[in-house]
Amino acid sequence: MRTKIVAGNWKMHKNAEETEDLLNDLINQLPDDKEVEIVVAPTFVNLASAVQHVQFTNIQVAAQNMHQAASGAYTGEISADMLKSVGVETVILGHSERRAYFHESDELINAKVKAALAHEMRVIFCFGEELKDRKADQHFAVVESQLKAGLFNLEAAAWEQIVLAYEPVWAIGTGETASPEQAQEMHAFIRSTVRAAYGEHIAHNLSILYGGSVKPDNAKEIFSKPDVDGGLIGGAALKAADFAAIVSAI
């Protein structure tokens, strides 16, 4: 059975005190369900304290990004080894905001994926089309291209450390959401694309998350679709009650 995952990407929100408060609220409100993996991704400066804070809970801590080099003169960057040294085992890579605002290419993201895997980290790999792609009926082609460029030069064994997160970019922070049927259609396409390249076993066991304005009132219907294995949550992850409701919905 595929792992059900609900991950909260906190983006550039929450200082140290606010991070501690939100973690406390989550610990108190999240359901104690061993069948659902719960992940939160605070900012870099709060990762170490967050890891300590959730040490004896069912919450895991992820990083929002990392650099592809092991070390070097890269002012302001963070390496995989640095993340591992504070207890972070999972990293989000390829988020649409990294692609759009920081001009991260498929090739750069692929280098980051390989660096994370070399340090035995798990990768939540993000990808998805913009509104212009969907209007031009190019959404399947764009998603396939991002998958192939970002991941399809990996060895089959590496996929044990990969989680996919499909983000229709037009539905992030806009209040728009892909319908459950649209989400299922794309997730099924993604799984079939992986199946064609790596076989049924990897495709069947691969967790594919949906990321795009998931909220308590739409989470259950989205999560009910057979190829949707959870969510990468943005704004709703910043409110403990909303995030807990989304976790409960799965």
Rosetta silent file (secondary structure, phi, psi, omega in degrees, C-alpha in Angstrom):
SEQUENCE: MRTKIVAGNWKMHKNAEETEDLLNDLINQLPDDKEVEIVVAPTFVNLASAVQHVQFTNIQVAAQNMHQAASGAYTGEISADMLKSVGVETVILGHSERRAYFHESDELINAKVKAALAHEMRVIFCFGEELKDRKADQHFAVVESQLKAGLFNLEAAAWEQIVLAYEPVWAIGTGETASPEQAQEMHAFIRSTVRAAYGEHIAHNLSILYGGSVKPDNAKEIFSKPDVDGGLIGGAALKAADFAAIVSAI
SCORE:     score description
SCORE:     0.000 S_00000001
   1 L     0.000  137.376  179.420    0.000    0.000    0.000 S_00000001
   2 L   -69.727  148.096  177.812    1.244    3.483   -0.876 S_00000001
   3 L   -73.144  129.866  172.464    2.118    5.835    1.965 S_00000001
   4 E   -85.608  129.547 -174.123   -0.454    8.554    2.582 S_00000001
   5 E  -133.344  133.605  168.915    1.344   11.856    3.208 S_00000001
   6 E  -122.847  116.556 -176.538    0.197   15.332    4.175 S_00000001
   7 E  -116.932  135.073  178.591    3.041   17.862    4.064 S_00000001
   8 E  -106.462  116.897  176.930    2.863   21.501    5.089 S_00000001
   9 E   -95.256  108.166 -175.206    5.123   23.961    3.266 S_00000001
  10 L   -80.349  -10.395  178.852    5.372   27.006    5.524 S_00000001
  11 L    52.302 -146.337 -177.989    7.299   29.039    2.936 S_00000001
  12 L   -92.964   66.157  178.844    8.688   32.350    4.301 S_00000001
  13 L  -134.384  153.895  171.550    6.391   32.495    7.320 S_00000001
  14 L    77.998  111.944  172.003    6.765   32.128   11.094 S_00000001
  15 L   -77.751 -172.455 -174.072    9.654   33.423   13.214 S_00000001
  16 H   -61.097  -46.713 -178.458   11.165   31.282   15.987 S_00000001
  17 H   -66.757  -41.817  179.981    8.464   31.960   18.558 S_00000001
  18 H   -66.300  -35.191  176.565    5.651   31.571   16.026 S_00000001
  19 H   -62.449  -46.283  178.870    7.154   28.312   14.810 S_00000001
  20 H   -61.654  -42.165 -179.988    7.178   26.918   18.332 S_00000001
  21 H   -63.059  -44.447 -179.025    3.585   28.032   18.898 S_00000001
  22 H   -66.364  -40.500  177.668    2.360   26.434   15.674 S_00000001
  23 H   -62.180  -41.207  177.363    4.186   23.187   16.398 S_00000001
  24 H   -61.047  -43.243  179.371    2.624   23.071   19.866 S_00000001
  25 H   -63.670  -40.577  179.585   -0.819   23.611   18.354 S_00000001
  26 H   -65.368  -43.371  179.005   -0.206   20.885   15.788 S_00000001
  27 H   -58.000  -38.770 -178.311    0.976   18.419   18.410 S_00000001
  28 H   -77.448  -27.675 -171.182   -2.222   19.048   20.358 S_00000001
  29 H  -107.275  -22.149 -176.706   -4.614   18.982   17.406 S_00000001
  30 L   -70.617  142.197  176.799   -3.283   16.494   14.857 S_00000001
  31 L   -67.968  145.364  179.751   -4.859   13.047   14.853 S_00000001
  32 L   -89.748   74.177 -174.589   -2.624   10.247   16.103 S_00000001
  33 L  -113.851  109.507 -176.349   -2.939    8.206   12.930 S_00000001
  34 L   -71.898  -12.542 -178.881    0.020    5.969   12.160 S_00000001
  35 L   -86.439   -8.420  178.529   -1.265    5.332    8.624 S_00000001
  36 E  -116.856  126.987  176.911   -0.763    8.976    7.581 S_00000001
  37 E   -88.721  129.087 -177.786    2.682   10.537    7.449 S_00000001
  38 E  -111.667  127.674 -177.367    2.693   14.170    8.579 S_00000001
  39 E  -128.732  138.750  171.799    5.472   16.507    7.420 S_00000001
  40 E  -126.007  145.901 -178.138    6.096   20.194    8.121 S_00000001
  41 E  -126.555   86.042  175.137    8.644   22.407    6.385 S_00000001
  42 L   -73.372 -179.172  177.400    9.565   25.522    8.399 S_00000001
  43 L   -70.664  162.687 -178.900   12.185   28.041    7.296 S_00000001
  44 H   -51.927  -45.165 -172.125   15.894   27.157    7.389 S_00000001
  45 H   -68.162  -15.366 -178.414   16.570   29.111   10.587 S_00000001
  46 H  -109.876    6.164 -176.559   13.932   27.135   12.496 S_00000001
  47 H   -65.367  -48.487 -175.564   14.686   23.638   11.237 S_00000001
  48 H   -61.274  -45.813 -179.572   16.980   22.516   14.058 S_00000001
  49 H   -67.178  -35.333  178.881   14.648   23.665   16.811 S_00000001
  50 H   -64.777  -42.399  178.288   11.643   22.163   14.987 S_00000001
  51 H   -57.765  -45.057  178.905   13.343   18.771   14.770 S_00000001
  52 H   -65.043  -37.916 -174.095   13.945   18.836   18.518 S_00000001
  53 H   -67.572  -34.196 -175.875   10.420   20.044   19.215 S_00000001
  54 L  -103.317   15.659 -171.510    8.669   17.189   17.393 S_00000001
  55 L   -53.828  -39.129 -175.530   11.161   14.497   18.402 S_00000001
  56 L  -110.083   32.140  179.533    8.661   12.306   20.235 S_00000001
  57 L  -121.836 -178.841  176.814    5.650   12.949   17.989 S_00000001
  58 L   -95.101   20.270  179.095    4.376   11.605   14.666 S_00000001
  59 E  -101.336  133.836  175.035    5.456   14.811   12.868 S_00000001
  60 E  -108.912  154.695 -177.474    8.491   14.866   10.572 S_00000001
  61 E  -112.847  132.317  177.048   10.433   17.968    9.526 S_00000001
  62 E  -120.282  159.247  172.307   11.481   18.755    5.946 S_00000001
  63 E   -94.727  154.315 -178.188   13.521   21.533    4.355 S_00000001
  64 L   -86.450  -11.451 -175.457   12.042   23.766    1.666 S_00000001
  65 L  -174.795  171.120  170.936   15.139   23.738   -0.556 S_00000001
  66 L  -164.735  165.306  177.672   18.882   22.992   -0.648 S_00000001
  67 L   -90.269  154.865 -177.373   21.948   23.621   -2.794 S_00000001
  68 L   -81.111  -19.859 -178.984   23.314   20.992   -5.125 S_00000001
  69 L   -84.487  151.691  179.286   26.962   21.348   -4.057 S_00000001
  70 L   -70.772  -34.673  177.948   28.391   19.512   -1.066 S_00000001
  71 L  -170.154  176.067  176.361   30.134   22.682    0.136 S_00000001
  72 L   138.455 -172.308 -176.286   31.873   25.768   -1.226 S_00000001
  73 L   -85.624   71.092 -179.514   31.717   29.508   -1.741 S_00000001
  74 L  -124.588   77.411 -173.652   27.942   29.744   -2.147 S_00000001
  75 L   -52.736  129.941  176.342   26.954   32.548    0.176 S_00000001
  76 L    85.659   -1.068 -176.282   23.565   32.081    1.753 S_00000001
  77 L   -98.506  165.409 -177.083   23.098   28.487    0.605 S_00000001
  78 L  -129.776  133.367 -178.105   22.493   25.278    2.566 S_00000001
  79 L   -96.841  166.998  176.887   23.864   21.828    1.713 S_00000001
  80 H   -61.342  -41.696 -179.488   22.394   18.376    2.178 S_00000001
  81 H   -62.001  -38.052  177.856   25.007   17.554    4.791 S_00000001
  82 H   -63.623  -42.068  178.712   24.020   20.633    6.810 S_00000001
  83 H   -64.045  -46.146  179.843   20.372   19.560    6.740 S_00000001
  84 H   -61.100  -34.587 -175.850   21.243   16.022    7.765 S_00000001
  85 H   -66.957  -20.756  177.036   23.408   17.314   10.603 S_00000001
  86 L  -105.128   10.936  173.665   20.371   18.882   12.304 S_00000001
  87 L    93.654   12.391  178.684   18.174   15.843   11.767 S_00000001
  88 L   -91.061  124.488 -175.248   16.362   16.777    8.548 S_00000001
  89 L  -112.813   -5.591 -175.844   15.902   13.761    6.281 S_00000001
  90 E  -130.630  141.891  178.442   13.463   15.148    3.676 S_00000001
  91 E  -136.749  138.295  173.839   13.739   18.089    1.278 S_00000001
  92 E   -86.189  127.473  179.595   11.235   19.758   -1.056 S_00000001
  93 E  -131.496  145.791  175.834   12.772   20.414   -4.480 S_00000001
  94 L    81.033   14.994  179.898   11.453   21.996   -7.663 S_00000001
  95 L   -56.294  146.435 -175.389    8.659   24.006   -6.064 S_00000001
  96 H   -58.006  -31.321  178.862    6.944   26.288   -8.568 S_00000001
  97 H   -71.853  -32.401  173.962    8.078   29.371   -6.650 S_00000001
  98 H   -68.534  -39.481  179.245   11.712   28.249   -6.913 S_00000001
  99 H   -66.998  -42.797 -173.557   11.229   27.676  -10.623 S_00000001
 100 H   -80.543  -50.578 -171.668    9.448   31.011  -11.211 S_00000001
 101 H   -85.152  -28.283 -176.975   11.115   33.471   -8.832 S_00000001
 102 L  -114.659    8.936  171.100   14.623   32.008   -8.698 S_00000001
 103 L    56.122   39.511  178.141   14.700   30.676  -12.256 S_00000001
 104 L   -75.780  124.804 -178.575   15.587   27.118  -11.289 S_00000001
 105 L   -87.629  166.705  175.260   15.797   24.968  -14.412 S_00000001
 106 H   -58.404  -37.855 -178.195   14.968   21.294  -14.747 S_00000001
 107 H   -66.683  -41.588  178.045   18.689   20.592  -15.013 S_00000001
 108 H   -65.180  -43.638 -179.617   19.482   22.442  -11.774 S_00000001
 109 H   -63.557  -38.987  176.898   16.656   20.699   -9.936 S_00000001
 110 H   -61.061  -39.717  177.302   17.900   17.357  -11.220 S_00000001
 111 H   -64.277  -38.079  177.970   21.362   18.152   -9.797 S_00000001
 112 H   -66.859  -41.178  178.250   19.762   18.979   -6.440 S_00000001
 113 H   -58.857  -47.092 -179.047   17.791   15.722   -6.503 S_00000001
 114 H   -63.117  -38.527  178.509   20.956   13.730   -7.113 S_00000001
 115 H   -65.094  -41.919  178.872   22.770   15.557   -4.301 S_00000001
 116 H   -63.900  -45.344 -179.127   19.943   14.840   -1.867 S_00000001
 117 H   -64.711  -35.412  178.394   19.799   11.177   -2.838 S_00000001
 118 H   -63.542  -25.163  177.224   23.577   10.875   -2.487 S_00000001
 119 L   -99.662   17.998  176.028   23.118   11.950    1.136 S_00000001
 120 L    58.131   36.942  173.964   20.297    9.413    1.612 S_00000001
 121 L   -96.072  153.636  172.760   17.639   12.086    1.881 S_00000001
 122 E   -89.374  143.533 -177.512   14.081   11.719    0.687 S_00000001
 123 E  -114.923  127.954  166.137   12.937   14.157   -2.007 S_00000001
 124 E   -97.467  103.930 -172.357    9.480   15.661   -2.415 S_00000001
 125 E   -93.899  118.818 -176.415    9.750   16.585   -6.100 S_00000001
 126 E  -100.305  146.434  179.672    7.393   19.350   -7.242 S_00000001
 127 E  -166.615  163.598  179.032    6.243   20.025  -10.794 S_00000001
 128 L   158.647  163.425 -173.338    3.206   21.261  -12.683 S_00000001
 129 L   -92.317  156.949  172.398    1.846   23.407  -15.463 S_00000001
 130 L   -89.373  170.399 -177.044    0.992   27.101  -15.621 S_00000001
 131 H   -60.545  -39.193 -179.023   -2.400   28.417  -16.724 S_00000001
 132 H   -63.026  -32.897  178.547   -1.138   29.201  -20.229 S_00000001
 133 H   -68.465  -42.156 -179.559   -0.061   25.572  -20.633 S_00000001
 134 H   -68.642  -41.001  179.593   -3.465   24.240  -19.634 S_00000001
 135 H   -64.232  -30.452  178.796   -5.301   26.715  -21.863 S_00000001
 136 L   -88.191    7.245 -179.348   -3.093   25.618  -24.762 S_00000001
 137 L    58.844   36.645  179.548   -3.850   21.969  -23.943 S_00000001
 138 L  -111.483   10.483 -172.671   -0.150   21.429  -23.223 S_00000001
 139 H   -64.216  -38.281  177.972   -0.480   20.477  -19.556 S_00000001
 140 H   -67.012  -40.970 -179.173    0.291   16.791  -20.059 S_00000001
 141 H   -65.375  -40.597  179.636    3.301   17.580  -22.237 S_00000001
 142 H   -64.824  -46.203 -179.772    4.692   20.087  -19.712 S_00000001
 143 H   -63.046  -43.935  178.736    4.302   17.688  -16.791 S_00000001
 144 H   -61.382  -42.000  179.622    5.876   14.835  -18.737 S_00000001
 145 H   -63.221  -43.894  179.933    8.808   17.045  -19.724 S_00000001
 146 H   -64.879  -40.516  177.930    9.429   18.172  -16.128 S_00000001
 147 H   -62.500  -48.958 -176.519    9.295   14.607  -14.860 S_00000001
 148 H   -65.029  -42.721 -178.609   11.665   13.277  -17.481 S_00000001
 149 H   -71.442  -32.940 -175.305   14.173   16.120  -17.137 S_00000001
 150 H   -87.169  -26.823 -169.129   14.089   16.125  -13.354 S_00000001
 151 H  -136.124  -18.751 -167.063   13.990   12.437  -12.488 S_00000001
 152 L   -82.513    7.504  169.258   14.195   10.000  -15.381 S_00000001
 153 L  -101.482   12.109  178.159   17.982    9.693  -15.353 S_00000001
 154 L   -85.813  152.336  171.377   17.839    8.134  -11.869 S_00000001
 155 L   -68.310  153.665 -177.578   18.446    4.471  -11.150 S_00000001
 156 H   -56.938  -38.578 -177.315   15.313    2.508  -10.335 S_00000001
 157 H   -62.649  -26.456 -177.835   16.395    2.025   -6.713 S_00000001
 158 H   -65.554  -23.806 -176.240   16.440    5.804   -6.179 S_00000001
 159 H   -68.442  -13.158  173.672   12.655    5.970   -6.529 S_00000001
 160 H   -65.769  -20.116 -178.432   12.280    4.502   -3.053 S_00000001
 161 H  -106.390   13.422 -176.919   13.356    7.966   -1.856 S_00000001
 162 E  -112.277  132.722  167.508   11.099    9.980   -4.192 S_00000001
 163 E  -120.605  133.356  178.617    7.681   11.463   -3.462 S_00000001
 164 E   -96.125  144.207  176.644    5.972   13.390   -6.266 S_00000001
 165 E  -132.939  104.052  179.005    3.953   16.554   -5.686 S_00000001
 166 E   -81.346  122.738  179.578    1.868   17.737   -8.619 S_00000001
 167 L  -121.730  104.559  168.514    1.187   21.472   -8.428 S_00000001
 168 L   -68.269  108.156 -169.792   -1.064   23.081  -11.012 S_00000001
 169 H   -57.568  -31.478 -179.872    0.658   26.470  -10.772 S_00000001
 170 H   -68.763   -8.838 -178.637   -2.557   28.289  -11.641 S_00000001
 171 H  -113.385   17.486 -179.478   -4.098   26.904   -8.439 S_00000001
 172 L  -105.416  117.048  177.605   -1.400   27.993   -5.968 S_00000001
 173 L    69.535   11.357 -178.206   -2.252   30.984   -3.819 S_00000001
 174 L  -105.487  -12.592 -173.309   -5.010   31.995   -6.212 S_00000001
 175 L    85.273  -12.940  175.919   -7.941   30.404   -4.465 S_00000001
 176 L   -81.507  147.258  178.321   -8.488   28.345   -7.614 S_00000001
 177 L  -137.337  136.841  171.555   -8.325   24.586   -7.262 S_00000001
 178 L   -61.307  141.370  178.200   -8.200   21.868   -9.846 S_00000001
 179 L   -64.332  156.595  175.946  -11.373   19.839   -9.598 S_00000001
 180 H   -53.783  -35.086  179.187  -10.984   16.403   -8.009 S_00000001
 181 H   -68.495  -39.701  176.850  -11.533   14.959  -11.482 S_00000001
 182 H   -65.806  -40.968  178.158   -8.754   17.123  -12.956 S_00000001
 183 H   -61.747  -46.861  179.610   -6.424   16.119  -10.126 S_00000001
 184 H   -62.850  -42.330  179.899   -7.179   12.420  -10.646 S_00000001
 185 H   -58.330  -45.490 -178.771   -6.749   12.711  -14.408 S_00000001
 186 H   -71.949  -41.056  179.566   -3.289   14.237  -14.020 S_00000001
 187 H   -62.405  -39.901  177.078   -2.200   11.924  -11.206 S_00000001
 188 H   -63.684  -39.999  177.058   -3.207    8.900  -13.280 S_00000001
 189 H   -63.211  -43.587  179.425   -1.213   10.309  -16.205 S_00000001
 190 H   -60.088  -46.338 -178.610    1.809   10.862  -13.947 S_00000001
 191 H   -63.883  -38.964  179.621    1.637    7.305  -12.625 S_00000001
 192 H   -67.915  -33.728  178.099    1.326    5.895  -16.151 S_00000001
 193 H   -67.031  -42.132  176.190    4.332    7.966  -17.265 S_00000001
 194 H   -66.487  -39.823  179.669    6.437    6.577  -14.428 S_00000001
 195 H   -59.592  -42.329 -178.909    5.115    3.071  -15.157 S_00000001
 196 H   -63.982  -30.850 -177.087    6.239    3.297  -18.778 S_00000001
 197 H   -91.486  -35.142 -170.348    9.766    4.255  -17.713 S_00000001
 198 H  -126.030   -2.567  174.812   10.292    2.244  -14.535 S_00000001
 199 L    98.562  168.105 -173.908    7.668   -0.489  -14.392 S_00000001
 200 H   -66.556  -40.681 -175.433    4.550   -1.346  -12.444 S_00000001
 201 H   -59.955  -48.905 -179.204    6.144   -1.954   -9.041 S_00000001
 202 H   -66.036  -45.260 -178.381    7.676    1.520   -8.772 S_00000001
 203 H   -62.721  -42.077 -177.239    4.614    3.259  -10.232 S_00000001
 204 H   -66.401  -36.680 -175.597    2.199    1.409   -7.966 S_00000001
 205 H   -91.780    1.021 -176.882    4.163    2.156   -4.788 S_00000001
 206 L   -82.486  126.017  175.496    4.915    5.796   -5.622 S_00000001
 207 L   -81.943  126.772  178.356    3.158    8.422   -3.481 S_00000001
 208 E  -120.314  116.374 -177.816    1.835   11.310   -5.588 S_00000001
 209 E   -96.299  152.424  173.637    0.639   14.356   -3.664 S_00000001
 210 E  -104.073  132.048  178.223   -1.632   17.130   -4.906 S_00000001
 211 L  -130.123  108.464  178.701   -0.587   20.710   -4.168 S_00000001
 212 L   174.457   83.815  177.001   -2.879   23.556   -5.096 S_00000001
 213 L    57.960   44.382  172.308   -5.112   25.398   -2.625 S_00000001
 214 L   -75.074  133.089 -177.555   -6.150   22.324   -0.631 S_00000001
 215 L  -135.381  166.186  179.757   -8.438   23.381    2.212 S_00000001
 216 H   -55.281  -32.427 -174.993  -10.503   21.599    4.869 S_00000001
 217 H   -83.472  -10.789  177.558  -13.655   21.904    2.760 S_00000001
 218 H  -120.562   -6.049 -172.620  -12.235   20.291   -0.390 S_00000001
 219 H   -62.712  -44.244 -174.400   -9.566   17.942    0.989 S_00000001
 220 H   -61.320  -42.747 -178.936  -11.767   14.877    1.489 S_00000001
 221 H   -68.016  -40.673  178.602  -13.060   14.858   -2.069 S_00000001
 222 H   -64.673  -46.143 -177.068   -9.597   15.411   -3.560 S_00000001
 223 H   -69.557  -16.474 -178.535   -8.019   12.746   -1.358 S_00000001
 224 L   -74.316  -14.743 -177.221  -10.765   10.265   -2.244 S_00000001
 225 L   -73.156  141.461 -168.880   -9.405    9.880   -5.778 S_00000001
 226 L   -64.091  -26.344 -178.809   -7.500    6.630   -6.303 S_00000001
 227 L  -103.839    7.096  176.462   -4.235    8.151   -7.560 S_00000001
 228 L  -100.722  114.757 -171.567   -4.094   11.057   -5.075 S_00000001
 229 L  -105.568   15.560  179.849   -2.012    9.935   -2.102 S_00000001
 230 E   142.591 -163.105 -175.330   -2.088   13.130   -0.038 S_00000001
 231 E  -144.068  150.967  167.516   -1.273   16.788   -0.314 S_00000001
 232 E  -104.592  109.611 -167.264    1.456   19.401   -0.239 S_00000001
 233 E  -102.780  134.488  178.408   -0.303   22.162    1.659 S_00000001
 234 L   -99.886 -100.109 -173.214    0.600   25.863    1.568 S_00000001
 235 H   -55.482  -40.700 -177.740   -1.526   28.525    3.247 S_00000001
 236 H   -68.527  -15.479  178.576   -3.750   26.104    5.153 S_00000001
 237 H   -75.984  -11.775 -177.551   -0.650   24.576    6.785 S_00000001
 238 H   -88.390   -3.504  176.730   -0.105   27.801    8.728 S_00000001
 239 L  -121.256  118.268 -172.743   -3.271   27.295   10.773 S_00000001
 240 H   -57.377  -42.848 -177.579   -3.200   24.287   13.061 S_00000001
 241 H   -63.838  -41.263  179.365   -6.953   23.682   12.950 S_00000001
 242 H   -66.663  -45.215 -178.640   -7.047   23.783    9.137 S_00000001
 243 H   -64.816  -41.263  178.733   -4.013   21.530    8.742 S_00000001
 244 H   -63.107  -38.707  178.246   -5.379   19.060   11.285 S_00000001
 245 H   -64.794  -38.325  178.811   -8.704   18.988    9.433 S_00000001
 246 H   -67.496  -41.700  176.596   -6.892   18.266    6.162 S_00000001
 247 H   -61.310  -43.720  179.500   -4.925   15.444    7.772 S_00000001
 248 H   -62.764  -30.288 -176.759   -8.156   14.015    9.168 S_00000001
 249 H   -68.184  -23.039 -176.972   -9.731   14.182    5.709 S_00000001
 250 L   -80.908    0.000    0.000   -7.312   11.667    4.266 S_00000001
